[in-house]
Amino acid sequence: GDGDSDDGFVIIKNIERELICPACKELFTHPLILPCQHSICHKCVKELLLTLDDSFNDVGSDNSNQSSPRLRLPSPSMDKIDRINRPGWKRNSLTPRTTIFPCPGCEHDVDLGERGINGLFRNFTLETIVERYRQAARAATAIMCDLCKPPPQESTKSCMDCSASYCNECFKIHHPWGTIKAQHEYVGPTTNFRPKILMCPEHETERINMYCELCRRPVCHLCKLGGNHANHRVTTMSSAYKTLKEKLSKDIDYLIGKESQVKSQISELNLLMKETECNGERAKEEAITHFEKLFEILEERKSSVLKAIDSSKKLRLDKFQTQMEEYQGLLENNGLVGYAQEVLKETDQSCFVQTAKQLHLRIQKATESLKSFRPAAQTSFEDYVVNTSKQTELLGELSFFSSGIDVPEINEEQSKVYNNALINWHHPEKDKADSYVLEYRKINREDEMSWNEIEVCGTSKIIQDLENSSTYAFRVRAYKGSICSPCSRELILHTPPAPVFSFLFDEKCGYNNEHLLLNLKRDRVESRAGFNLLLAAERIQVGYYTSLDYIIGDTGITKGKHFWAFRVEPYSYLVKVGVASSDKLQEWLRSPRDAVSPRYEQDSGHDSGSEDACFDSSQPFTLVTIGMKKFFIPKSPTSSNEPENRVLPMPTSIGIFLDYDKGKVSFYDMDHMKCLYERQVDCSHTLYPAFALMGSGGIQLEEPITAKYLEYQEDM
């Protein structure tokens, strides 16, 4: 008998983790079942709601959590706050406004709806088990009689109908023989009084007799008839009881049957943990050995370098010492001069001559060195500076990818931004890398944005949804297995100032097919007029005037901001590009060879002096001139009219930005996304991208990146 009860206690003891409230981390008291099926103490739900309420009422006050030191709640996100502060809650009523909070068990948001806590069931089963556990663990101190005069006696039974505990004497007094009370149901002493019949939280007079399969909760017949569960599938309580009891029994049998398997897996996990521990330690030891080898090499190099510096220093100091001694000898009270003075005292001529000759040479040599003073050695140790820059760089990269994956390089020529960004990179060990991670981020002056990462299999990638008029940095790294290369150098690209406007050349409107040649895709036009001119050259002597041949885009613009780009072939003689309104185009295309032909309107009319005065009245068109590998900025009263300031090198690709609503057009160098020239333009009519060519030349529209890329992928 004893052994059994001990065994039972062990089992009870092991289930303790199931009986602890996720919010207060203590045994459940009056647990409520949340809609997510987790249980939580009644007091904890209340505290959660109060805490959240406080944090809305005094955001920033620190005392909102003081009521419950155990609760450390994550701050509710803004959308939660919006949902909670719905209209309909009376601000000053005692009802807490908040009905949504994160379940401490699963962290999912739980909405208690209009009824709040009152709509939740008490988890009586869990309460009973907790009570059993308390008694088994002897944690329950004796339950005292509720009705004795002080001092109360220990109770011996609890009445489920009266919800009170009694000692023998009091029980008899309060349940006299022959009265209805005598038939009350009693149990051993307990503090856990559960009602005999579960009532519906929604309809308090109705008993629970069905189970809603959709909401997985018990309901009453009113809930089914006209309440929240009207169209849900419900079953009788008895069949739900039977089904769930079968399922739960099966689950338990299955788990008990799998006990040996679980045990063997636990022991396998233990082994794996030990193995990991050993391997980790071994890896650490190997790493330490590698570093110690490096330290040894460094120590050895350090001592040999210091030795070399020391010996050089000694050699130089010796040379200086000798030189100094020589110079000391030149001083009056020093050897040489004193000796010479003594020699001068010699009166015997032949003896004097014999000694003086030698002495004279020595002194001459000494005075010579006075004239050209040259130190015997150098003081600088410039040649002894250790250059560690390469090693520093290598050591900085010292990490687990020492097995060497080369750094990929972003190809700047082939990477560009237009409607999207196309990033191409080159990797010398293409076959070695399994994949690449392309990172990009917007560069803001104020704050560093974090990097976005995309895994890529090939060596190019299109990035969509970049913001207009922004600067982005791109970098890429290669992966082989778990080994990763360092990041490539960053490439900085500027996105266009507005969304890309797609159009093709229009071959109907005023298109001169003798002079202009349009390709099939209608995205490239070449001027052949130059050849006709050369063929007719013999006949030309004076005053022959060639007109511009116009071609426009097939789509007009009537609102918004737009950007498009194109390349002008470097061999082009004269090309004009920009925008023109529908009425102006009619005029040009109807009478291209008139006296009022664009000769005078070459640069939107501001080449002719008379126009300068009324420059600000915006024109219905703006064109700039490109030709002979140059970009010409039109004259204006504000710009300096020195030709050299108006002539720029021709960009490889030119962008045009039209802000229709502001009546402004700007010309960009696409390589650096830099505005070269801008001016007002009259936007009262539809504006078209306009181009004009004279002499030989060619214009190629930039294709949107995605179009090109999709085509390229199909080819593959």
XYZ file of C-alpha atoms in Angstrom:
716
model
C 0.000 0.000 0.000
C 2.717 2.487 1.005
C 4.757 1.956 -2.114
C 1.715 2.766 -4.248
C 1.046 6.033 -2.580
C 4.724 7.022 -2.957
C 4.597 6.158 -6.602
C 1.477 8.213 -6.978
C 3.241 11.087 -5.304
C 6.159 10.843 -7.772
C 3.751 11.063 -10.677
C 1.982 13.980 -9.052
C 5.323 15.630 -8.395
C 6.327 15.311 -12.055
C 3.177 17.011 -13.249
C 3.939 20.144 -11.282
C 5.127 21.945 -14.443
C 1.626 21.472 -15.905
C 0.043 23.083 -12.857
C 1.943 26.368 -12.905
C 0.370 29.510 -14.280
C 2.473 30.942 -17.176
C 1.894 34.488 -15.880
C 2.657 34.303 -12.142
C 4.747 31.101 -12.255
C 2.884 29.779 -9.205
C 0.293 27.029 -8.814
C -2.990 27.975 -10.495
C -5.677 29.604 -8.384
C -9.118 29.726 -10.024
C -7.739 29.143 -13.542
C -9.776 30.501 -16.483
C -9.661 28.963 -19.974
C -8.689 31.545 -22.607
C -9.987 31.338 -26.219
C -6.575 29.926 -27.230
C -7.263 27.028 -24.805
C -4.441 27.968 -22.412
C -5.339 28.442 -18.751
C -4.335 31.385 -16.593
C -5.237 32.416 -12.989
C -8.255 34.667 -12.626
C -6.165 37.266 -10.756
C -3.465 37.175 -13.464
C -5.977 37.924 -16.253
C -7.193 40.878 -14.216
C -3.647 42.098 -13.608
C -2.764 41.748 -17.281
C -5.750 43.839 -18.301
C -5.035 46.453 -15.627
C -1.371 46.636 -16.539
C -2.188 47.181 -20.184
C -4.777 49.792 -19.233
C -2.211 51.616 -17.109
C 0.334 51.540 -19.859
C -2.174 53.300 -22.154
C -3.285 55.787 -19.530
C 0.193 56.826 -18.467
C 2.601 55.825 -21.184
C 5.994 56.510 -19.722
C 5.044 56.217 -16.062
C 7.028 53.551 -14.322
C 4.502 52.500 -11.750
C 2.143 50.760 -14.143
C 3.674 47.416 -13.270
C 3.949 47.921 -9.549
C 0.743 46.141 -8.727
C 2.364 42.931 -9.834
C 6.126 42.704 -9.635
C 5.944 39.303 -11.323
C 4.477 40.654 -14.522
C 6.944 41.867 -17.080
C 4.840 42.467 -20.134
C 6.183 43.360 -23.562
C 4.864 46.759 -24.538
C 1.765 46.390 -26.706
C 2.274 47.221 -30.345
C 0.563 50.263 -31.822
C -2.039 48.340 -33.798
C -3.024 46.584 -30.607
C -3.518 49.927 -28.922
C -5.712 51.066 -31.796
C -7.866 48.002 -31.535
C -8.211 48.347 -27.801
C -9.199 51.995 -27.757
C -12.306 51.289 -29.745
C -15.169 53.709 -29.499
C -17.836 52.158 -27.363
C -15.843 51.779 -24.180
C -16.934 54.339 -21.647
C -13.757 56.018 -20.534
C -14.611 56.511 -16.896
C -16.569 53.335 -16.343
C -15.114 50.770 -13.994
C -14.927 48.239 -16.804
C -11.315 48.053 -17.972
C -11.274 49.249 -21.591
C -8.667 46.755 -22.702
C -9.941 43.398 -23.913
C -6.937 42.284 -25.955
C -3.736 41.000 -24.439
C -0.979 38.531 -25.360
C -1.560 35.080 -23.811
C 1.417 34.430 -21.498
C 1.337 30.783 -22.590
C 1.553 31.137 -26.383
C 2.031 34.899 -26.855
C -0.831 35.035 -29.362
C -3.235 37.930 -28.981
C -6.366 36.985 -27.081
C -9.527 39.063 -27.507
C -11.994 38.713 -24.636
C -14.662 40.655 -26.505
C -17.395 42.743 -24.948
C -17.961 40.442 -21.952
C -14.316 40.480 -20.919
C -13.381 38.096 -18.096
C -17.064 37.208 -17.549
C -17.104 35.328 -20.849
C -14.448 32.833 -19.722
C -14.997 29.362 -18.208
C -13.303 28.357 -14.994
C -11.119 25.300 -15.507
C -12.593 23.143 -12.717
C -10.737 20.002 -13.757
C -7.416 21.807 -13.455
C -8.488 23.242 -10.084
C -9.265 19.764 -8.779
C -5.902 18.436 -9.952
C -4.052 21.359 -8.361
C -5.936 20.686 -5.139
C -5.015 16.989 -5.296
C -1.409 17.956 -5.941
C -1.368 20.340 -2.989
C -2.617 17.637 -0.678
C -0.279 14.990 -2.079
C 2.677 17.306 -1.703
C 1.467 18.046 1.844
C 1.614 21.665 0.806
C -1.903 22.211 2.010
C -1.812 23.183 5.641
C -4.743 21.793 7.570
C -8.042 23.273 6.394
C -9.799 24.824 9.390
C -13.508 24.750 10.133
C -15.282 27.832 8.779
C -17.961 27.928 11.501
C -16.282 27.144 14.869
C -15.999 29.851 17.457
C -12.318 30.837 17.782
C -10.022 29.041 18.070
C -11.347 27.006 15.069
C -10.893 23.239 14.929
C -9.371 21.347 11.982
C -12.132 20.513 9.488
C -12.993 16.914 8.675
C -15.338 17.377 5.724
C -16.365 20.028 3.216
C -19.919 20.465 1.965
C -20.142 20.974 -1.811
C -23.624 22.517 -1.567
C -22.748 25.027 1.178
C -19.215 25.647 -0.209
C -17.835 25.485 3.338
C -15.631 23.236 5.498
C -16.740 21.861 8.892
C -15.400 20.008 11.896
C -17.563 17.025 12.953
C -19.497 19.011 15.541
C -20.314 21.968 13.299
C -21.296 19.678 10.430
C -23.906 17.964 12.585
C -25.249 21.303 13.866
C -25.598 22.795 10.365
C -26.965 19.664 8.684
C -29.644 18.524 11.183
C -31.112 15.069 10.599
C -34.390 15.061 8.737
C -33.878 18.438 6.956
C -33.073 18.964 3.261
C -29.544 19.998 4.292
C -28.928 16.498 5.572
C -28.919 15.363 1.942
C -26.058 17.736 0.956
C -23.049 16.160 -0.737
C -19.868 16.271 1.282
C -16.232 15.354 0.564
C -12.930 15.387 2.461
C -11.634 18.834 3.541
C -10.974 21.016 0.464
C -10.842 24.638 -0.581
C -11.893 23.804 -4.105
C -15.689 24.113 -4.376
C -16.954 23.510 -7.849
C -20.577 23.858 -8.863
C -22.418 20.630 -9.593
C -23.618 21.999 -12.907
C -21.548 24.134 -15.284
C -23.478 27.296 -16.219
C -23.009 29.272 -19.425
C -20.928 32.453 -18.979
C -22.960 34.155 -21.744
C -26.438 33.144 -20.473
C -26.058 32.767 -16.732
C -29.333 30.932 -16.120
C -28.608 28.259 -18.729
C -26.677 25.073 -18.112
C -23.947 23.882 -20.458
C -25.146 20.863 -22.435
C -23.418 21.035 -25.866
C -19.956 21.371 -27.335
C -19.156 23.674 -30.277
C -16.644 21.889 -32.500
C -15.641 25.034 -34.348
C -14.786 27.146 -31.267
C -13.749 24.083 -29.243
C -15.753 25.210 -26.208
C -18.867 24.099 -24.301
C -22.051 26.077 -25.056
C -25.712 26.190 -23.943
C -28.774 25.840 -26.169
C -29.262 29.653 -26.332
C -25.739 30.060 -27.718
C -26.726 27.573 -30.417
C -30.136 29.090 -31.128
C -29.396 32.746 -31.544
C -25.970 33.426 -30.071
C -22.457 33.474 -31.452
C -22.627 29.766 -32.322
C -25.826 29.810 -34.400
C -24.260 28.424 -37.590
C -21.535 26.344 -35.955
C -21.430 22.573 -35.790
C -22.254 21.461 -32.227
C -22.451 17.993 -30.707
C -24.083 16.771 -27.528
C -21.936 16.967 -24.440
C -22.058 13.203 -23.958
C -20.709 12.451 -27.441
C -18.036 15.159 -27.095
C -17.121 13.618 -23.722
C -16.939 10.147 -25.231
C -14.888 11.225 -28.284
C -12.400 13.289 -26.282
C -12.074 10.657 -23.558
C -11.290 8.025 -26.203
C -8.793 10.303 -27.923
C -7.059 11.215 -24.683
C -6.884 7.595 -23.506
C -5.453 6.582 -26.892
C -2.882 9.392 -26.678
C -1.802 8.277 -23.224
C -1.629 4.599 -24.245
C 0.426 5.562 -27.277
C 2.838 7.624 -25.195
C 3.180 4.898 -22.567
C 3.794 2.385 -25.354
C 6.535 4.611 -26.756
C 8.253 4.963 -23.388
C 11.280 2.807 -24.294
C 11.699 4.679 -27.588
C 11.608 8.029 -25.787
C 14.141 6.773 -23.237
C 16.532 5.598 -25.948
C 16.173 8.950 -27.723
C 16.889 10.754 -24.460
C 20.050 8.723 -23.972
C 21.007 9.423 -27.603
C 20.548 13.147 -26.949
C 22.731 12.828 -23.855
C 25.460 11.222 -25.965
C 25.147 13.920 -28.618
C 25.471 16.607 -25.944
C 28.639 14.975 -24.587
C 30.017 14.624 -28.111
C 29.259 18.283 -28.847
C 30.975 19.271 -25.600
C 34.125 17.267 -26.556
C 34.203 18.465 -30.158
C 33.695 22.066 -29.062
C 36.591 21.816 -26.623
C 38.777 20.151 -29.283
C 37.936 22.888 -31.801
C 38.894 25.476 -29.171
C 42.217 23.740 -28.509
C 42.983 23.594 -32.242
C 42.141 27.277 -32.625
C 44.391 28.107 -29.659
C 47.242 26.094 -31.249
C 46.847 28.034 -34.501
C 46.938 31.325 -32.674
C 49.915 30.259 -30.559
C 51.811 29.406 -33.756
C 51.015 32.888 -35.014
C 52.126 34.399 -31.698
C 55.414 32.420 -31.928
C 56.067 33.669 -35.434
C 55.246 37.205 -34.319
C 57.502 36.935 -31.261
C 60.342 35.579 -33.413
C 59.853 38.333 -36.022
C 59.593 40.924 -33.263
C 62.859 39.910 -31.613
C 64.753 39.744 -34.935
C 63.391 43.157 -35.980
C 64.353 44.663 -32.614
C 67.817 43.057 -32.873
C 68.344 44.574 -36.335
C 67.299 48.004 -35.066
C 69.577 47.681 -32.039
C 72.667 46.669 -34.039
C 72.095 49.474 -36.539
C 71.704 51.930 -33.650
C 74.978 50.723 -32.054
C 76.896 50.983 -35.326
C 75.726 54.548 -35.879
C 76.429 55.640 -32.325
C 79.988 54.228 -32.629
C 80.549 56.222 -35.820
C 79.270 59.403 -34.153
C 81.471 58.736 -31.103
C 84.638 58.422 -33.262
C 83.713 61.568 -35.203
C 83.080 63.431 -31.978
C 86.464 62.405 -30.591
C 88.139 63.732 -33.746
C 86.389 67.072 -33.356
C 87.224 67.224 -29.658
C 90.850 67.020 -30.746
C 90.427 70.285 -32.661
C 89.641 72.288 -29.533
C 92.434 74.568 -28.182
C 92.984 72.831 -24.914
C 92.800 69.468 -26.564
C 95.479 67.119 -27.877
C 96.149 68.197 -31.461
C 96.272 71.936 -30.903
C 98.357 71.545 -27.694
C 100.734 69.196 -29.440
C 101.144 71.624 -32.356
C 101.885 74.442 -29.914
C 104.593 72.315 -28.307
C 106.079 71.461 -31.748
C 106.284 75.202 -32.524
C 108.647 75.576 -29.557
C 111.257 73.354 -31.329
C 114.260 75.507 -32.367
C 116.220 72.920 -34.296
C 115.117 73.454 -37.867
C 115.667 69.985 -39.211
C 113.940 68.361 -36.235
C 111.009 70.799 -36.603
C 110.562 70.190 -40.306
C 110.687 66.483 -39.753
C 107.693 66.600 -37.340
C 105.806 69.623 -38.640
C 105.159 68.311 -42.162
C 103.160 65.361 -40.835
C 101.349 67.597 -38.338
C 100.461 70.161 -40.991
C 98.752 67.464 -43.082
C 96.740 66.293 -40.084
C 95.615 69.800 -39.230
C 94.783 70.536 -42.857
C 92.612 67.448 -42.945
C 90.906 68.532 -39.741
C 90.202 72.039 -41.025
C 88.941 70.557 -44.253
C 86.296 68.649 -42.281
C 85.338 71.919 -40.587
C 84.572 73.474 -43.951
C 82.278 70.620 -45.037
C 80.710 69.198 -41.907
C 79.197 65.794 -42.660
C 77.785 63.651 -39.820
C 79.250 60.172 -39.916
C 75.860 58.446 -39.794
C 72.115 58.971 -40.284
C 69.737 59.533 -37.404
C 66.579 58.458 -39.173
C 65.362 54.878 -38.921
C 62.950 55.226 -41.851
C 64.121 52.002 -43.451
C 63.393 50.178 -40.224
C 59.637 50.810 -40.148
C 57.727 47.512 -40.124
C 54.982 47.561 -42.776
C 52.145 45.451 -41.364
C 49.264 46.781 -43.460
C 48.917 43.622 -45.554
C 49.204 41.369 -42.520
C 46.759 43.512 -40.553
C 44.248 43.155 -43.361
C 44.797 39.396 -43.498
C 44.528 39.026 -39.734
C 41.360 41.102 -39.765
C 39.831 38.547 -42.112
C 41.021 35.668 -39.949
C 37.989 33.474 -39.344
C 36.460 30.126 -40.217
C 36.401 30.739 -43.920
C 40.143 30.314 -43.986
C 39.609 27.490 -46.486
C 39.375 30.461 -48.798
C 36.389 31.524 -50.807
C 37.281 34.491 -52.971
C 35.417 37.746 -52.513
C 32.895 38.359 -55.309
C 33.191 41.679 -57.151
C 30.199 43.732 -58.255
C 30.514 44.661 -61.939
C 29.883 48.408 -62.011
C 29.458 48.658 -65.803
C 26.777 45.988 -65.899
C 24.958 47.071 -62.730
C 22.497 49.898 -63.010
C 19.319 51.390 -61.667
C 16.364 52.321 -63.846
C 12.809 51.141 -63.073
C 14.480 48.564 -60.808
C 18.068 47.829 -59.877
C 20.027 45.204 -61.801
C 23.103 44.073 -59.890
C 25.677 41.887 -61.663
C 28.744 40.466 -60.009
C 31.755 38.438 -60.977
C 33.163 35.596 -58.918
C 36.435 33.961 -59.927
C 35.392 30.714 -58.245
C 31.891 30.635 -59.674
C 31.699 26.824 -59.577
C 32.890 26.717 -55.992
C 30.125 28.866 -54.509
C 26.735 27.288 -53.770
C 24.919 30.567 -53.483
C 25.322 34.278 -52.870
C 23.693 36.732 -50.530
C 23.048 40.145 -52.037
C 22.617 42.848 -49.401
C 21.304 46.317 -50.004
C 20.230 49.261 -47.920
C 19.032 52.791 -48.382
C 21.594 55.376 -47.334
C 20.057 58.066 -45.172
C 21.841 61.071 -43.826
C 20.202 60.762 -40.426
C 20.376 57.085 -39.593
C 22.020 53.932 -40.833
C 19.299 51.678 -42.240
C 19.833 47.963 -41.733
C 20.807 45.716 -44.670
C 18.165 43.727 -46.560
C 19.384 40.300 -47.629
C 18.377 38.182 -50.643
C 19.736 34.752 -51.396
C 20.670 34.337 -55.073
C 21.821 31.300 -57.026
C 23.266 33.011 -60.112
C 25.537 36.055 -60.351
C 22.925 38.698 -61.040
C 19.730 39.848 -59.418
C 16.954 42.352 -59.976
C 15.768 44.279 -56.948
C 12.318 45.810 -57.143
C 10.398 48.299 -55.023
C 13.271 50.688 -54.411
C 12.241 54.211 -53.477
C 12.649 56.980 -56.052
C 15.231 59.695 -55.629
C 17.246 57.701 -53.080
C 20.772 56.424 -52.691
C 21.321 52.706 -52.150
C 24.399 50.679 -51.265
C 24.784 47.119 -52.580
C 27.245 44.404 -51.577
C 27.464 40.667 -52.112
C 29.099 37.678 -50.424
C 29.530 34.074 -51.515
C 28.544 30.945 -49.593
C 29.897 27.460 -49.916
C 28.240 25.163 -47.399
C 28.527 27.012 -44.113
C 31.655 28.859 -45.249
C 31.093 32.460 -46.221
C 33.324 34.886 -48.084
C 33.866 38.456 -46.891
C 31.583 41.092 -48.445
C 32.440 42.672 -51.786
C 33.201 46.374 -52.067
C 29.991 48.374 -51.828
C 28.436 49.796 -54.980
C 26.478 53.022 -54.521
C 23.640 53.742 -56.965
C 21.093 56.580 -57.088
C 17.542 55.751 -58.107
C 15.765 57.999 -60.644
C 13.843 60.994 -59.289
C 10.465 59.623 -60.474
C 8.778 56.409 -61.699
C 9.948 55.200 -65.109
C 7.720 56.177 -68.049
C 7.635 53.472 -70.736
C 7.042 54.377 -74.366
C 8.276 53.528 -77.871
C 8.935 55.760 -80.873
C 5.800 56.708 -82.801
C 6.271 56.025 -86.519
C 2.951 57.606 -87.514
C 3.123 61.161 -86.275
C 5.273 63.256 -88.617
C 7.777 60.446 -89.150
C 9.958 61.058 -92.212
C 10.927 57.614 -93.459
C 13.308 58.962 -96.139
C 15.497 60.465 -93.428
C 14.795 58.296 -90.393
C 15.202 54.570 -89.931
C 13.241 52.911 -87.100
C 13.998 49.373 -85.911
C 11.266 46.728 -85.560
C 11.053 47.011 -81.778
C 10.554 50.797 -82.206
C 13.090 51.577 -79.485
C 15.911 52.791 -81.730
C 15.975 55.444 -84.436
C 18.824 56.394 -86.792
C 19.096 59.411 -89.031
C 20.100 58.742 -92.632
C 19.750 62.357 -93.691
C 23.486 62.895 -93.346
C 24.222 60.539 -96.244
C 21.807 62.272 -98.612
C 23.511 65.515 -97.710
C 26.938 64.116 -98.541
C 25.655 62.657 -101.833
C 24.284 66.055 -102.803
C 27.474 67.810 -101.691
C 28.605 68.792 -105.221
C 25.461 70.827 -105.726
C 25.739 72.664 -102.434
C 27.545 75.953 -102.634
C 25.750 78.444 -100.473
C 22.799 78.876 -98.154
C 21.553 75.323 -98.164
C 19.581 74.705 -95.003
C 18.750 71.254 -93.662
C 15.870 70.951 -91.284
C 15.524 68.777 -88.201
C 13.659 65.477 -88.509
C 11.317 65.025 -85.558
C 10.162 61.817 -83.916
C 8.101 61.564 -80.730
C 7.051 59.001 -78.114
C 3.821 57.079 -78.700
C 2.417 57.982 -75.254
C 1.626 61.426 -73.908
C 1.731 62.759 -70.362
C -1.072 64.738 -68.754
C -0.222 64.511 -65.054
C 2.269 63.291 -62.455
C 6.047 62.812 -62.362
C 7.814 60.700 -64.984
C 11.351 59.727 -65.900
C 12.793 58.122 -69.029
C 16.298 57.506 -70.315
C 18.091 56.869 -73.607
C 21.541 56.704 -75.176
C 22.693 59.012 -77.947
C 25.242 57.320 -80.227
C 28.666 58.984 -79.890
C 28.955 59.488 -83.687
C 25.794 61.638 -83.762
C 26.218 65.035 -85.409
C 23.248 66.893 -83.910
C 20.418 65.507 -81.799
C 17.823 67.408 -79.820
C 15.979 65.772 -76.939
C 13.310 66.851 -74.484
C 9.554 67.384 -74.334
C 7.050 69.160 -76.571
C 3.330 69.772 -76.236
C 0.809 68.438 -78.732
C -0.037 71.865 -80.235
C 3.636 72.770 -80.782
C 4.276 69.433 -82.473
C 1.399 70.049 -84.904
C 3.033 73.320 -85.894
C 6.522 71.791 -86.356
C 5.413 68.680 -88.186
C 3.071 70.542 -90.538
C 5.620 73.040 -91.836
C 9.100 71.702 -91.127
C 10.774 73.849 -93.808
C 9.127 77.207 -93.006
C 11.046 80.335 -92.227
C 9.835 79.979 -88.644
C 11.278 76.473 -88.695
C 13.195 75.359 -85.619
C 16.307 77.140 -86.865
C 15.422 80.004 -84.550
C 13.937 77.754 -81.946
C 16.945 75.538 -81.678
C 17.139 75.778 -77.925
C 13.538 76.396 -77.020
C 13.815 79.841 -78.474
C 16.466 81.158 -76.165
C 19.280 81.269 -78.654
C 17.858 84.332 -80.346
C 18.558 87.550 -78.501
C 15.011 88.868 -78.664
C 13.740 85.903 -76.644
C 16.125 86.489 -73.747
C 13.966 89.165 -72.245
C 10.887 87.000 -71.911
C 12.794 83.824 -71.040
C 10.718 83.145 -67.939
C 7.427 82.813 -69.760
C 7.602 79.060 -70.046
C 7.465 77.556 -73.519
C 5.306 74.634 -74.667
C 8.543 72.687 -75.287
C 12.111 72.301 -74.030
C 14.846 70.621 -76.002
C 18.558 70.423 -75.328
C 21.196 69.773 -77.955
C 23.622 66.862 -77.999
C 26.179 66.215 -80.653
C 29.806 65.524 -81.469
C 30.182 63.791 -78.072
C 29.071 66.934 -76.225
C 26.058 68.020 -74.198
C 25.157 71.688 -74.767
C 23.366 73.619 -72.036
C 21.034 76.214 -73.599
C 21.748 79.918 -73.145
C 19.772 81.665 -70.467
C 19.908 85.043 -68.735
C 21.110 83.309 -65.583
C 23.727 80.954 -67.028
C 27.095 82.348 -68.000
C 27.225 82.657 -71.730
C 30.878 81.651 -71.958
C 30.740 78.688 -74.344
C 33.142 76.556 -72.269
C 30.747 76.652 -69.287
C 27.859 75.539 -71.485
C 29.557 72.528 -73.061
C 29.772 69.290 -71.069
C 31.004 65.845 -72.144
C 28.161 63.667 -73.429
C 26.884 61.246 -70.743
C 26.706 57.565 -71.755
C 23.030 57.640 -70.896
C 20.728 60.654 -70.539
C 17.628 60.811 -68.343
C 14.693 63.227 -68.578
C 12.521 64.000 -65.557
C 9.178 65.699 -66.228
C 7.172 66.996 -63.283
C 3.936 67.816 -65.130
C 2.149 69.258 -62.101
C 4.964 71.695 -61.336
C 5.639 72.425 -65.027
C 9.323 71.553 -64.806
C 11.633 69.428 -66.924
C 15.166 68.316 -65.912
C 17.976 66.575 -67.809
C 20.109 63.998 -65.987
C 23.443 62.282 -66.425
C 22.285 58.722 -65.688
C 25.725 57.450 -64.613
C 25.757 59.654 -61.551
C 22.015 60.464 -61.508
C 23.044 64.105 -61.542
C 20.860 66.935 -62.849
C 22.677 68.838 -65.638
C 19.971 71.361 -66.562
C 16.365 72.157 -65.682
C 13.752 74.656 -66.789
C 10.024 75.499 -66.651
C 7.819 74.153 -69.418
C 4.211 75.044 -70.248
C 2.022 72.062 -69.321
C -1.386 73.217 -70.520
C -1.521 70.490 -73.243
C -0.449 66.856 -73.423
C 3.368 66.617 -73.413
C 5.285 64.019 -75.400
C 8.891 62.839 -75.209
C 10.326 64.583 -78.315
C 13.501 63.911 -80.294
C 14.963 65.500 -83.408
C 17.982 64.470 -85.516
C 20.041 66.270 -88.136
C 22.936 64.781 -90.046
C 23.835 61.237 -89.063
C 22.968 60.112 -85.571
C 21.189 57.503 -83.489
C 19.073 57.291 -80.334
C 18.439 54.102 -78.354
C 15.741 54.084 -75.647
C 16.728 52.455 -72.350
C 14.682 49.338 -71.776
C 13.122 48.888 -68.378
C 15.408 46.506 -66.536
C 12.740 43.913 -65.820
C 11.737 43.569 -69.474
C 15.308 42.925 -70.500
C 15.881 40.506 -67.655
C 12.786 38.380 -68.270
C 13.760 38.015 -71.892
C 17.261 37.052 -70.878
C 15.919 34.420 -68.524
C 13.780 32.895 -71.275
C 16.848 32.600 -73.469
C 18.540 30.651 -70.713
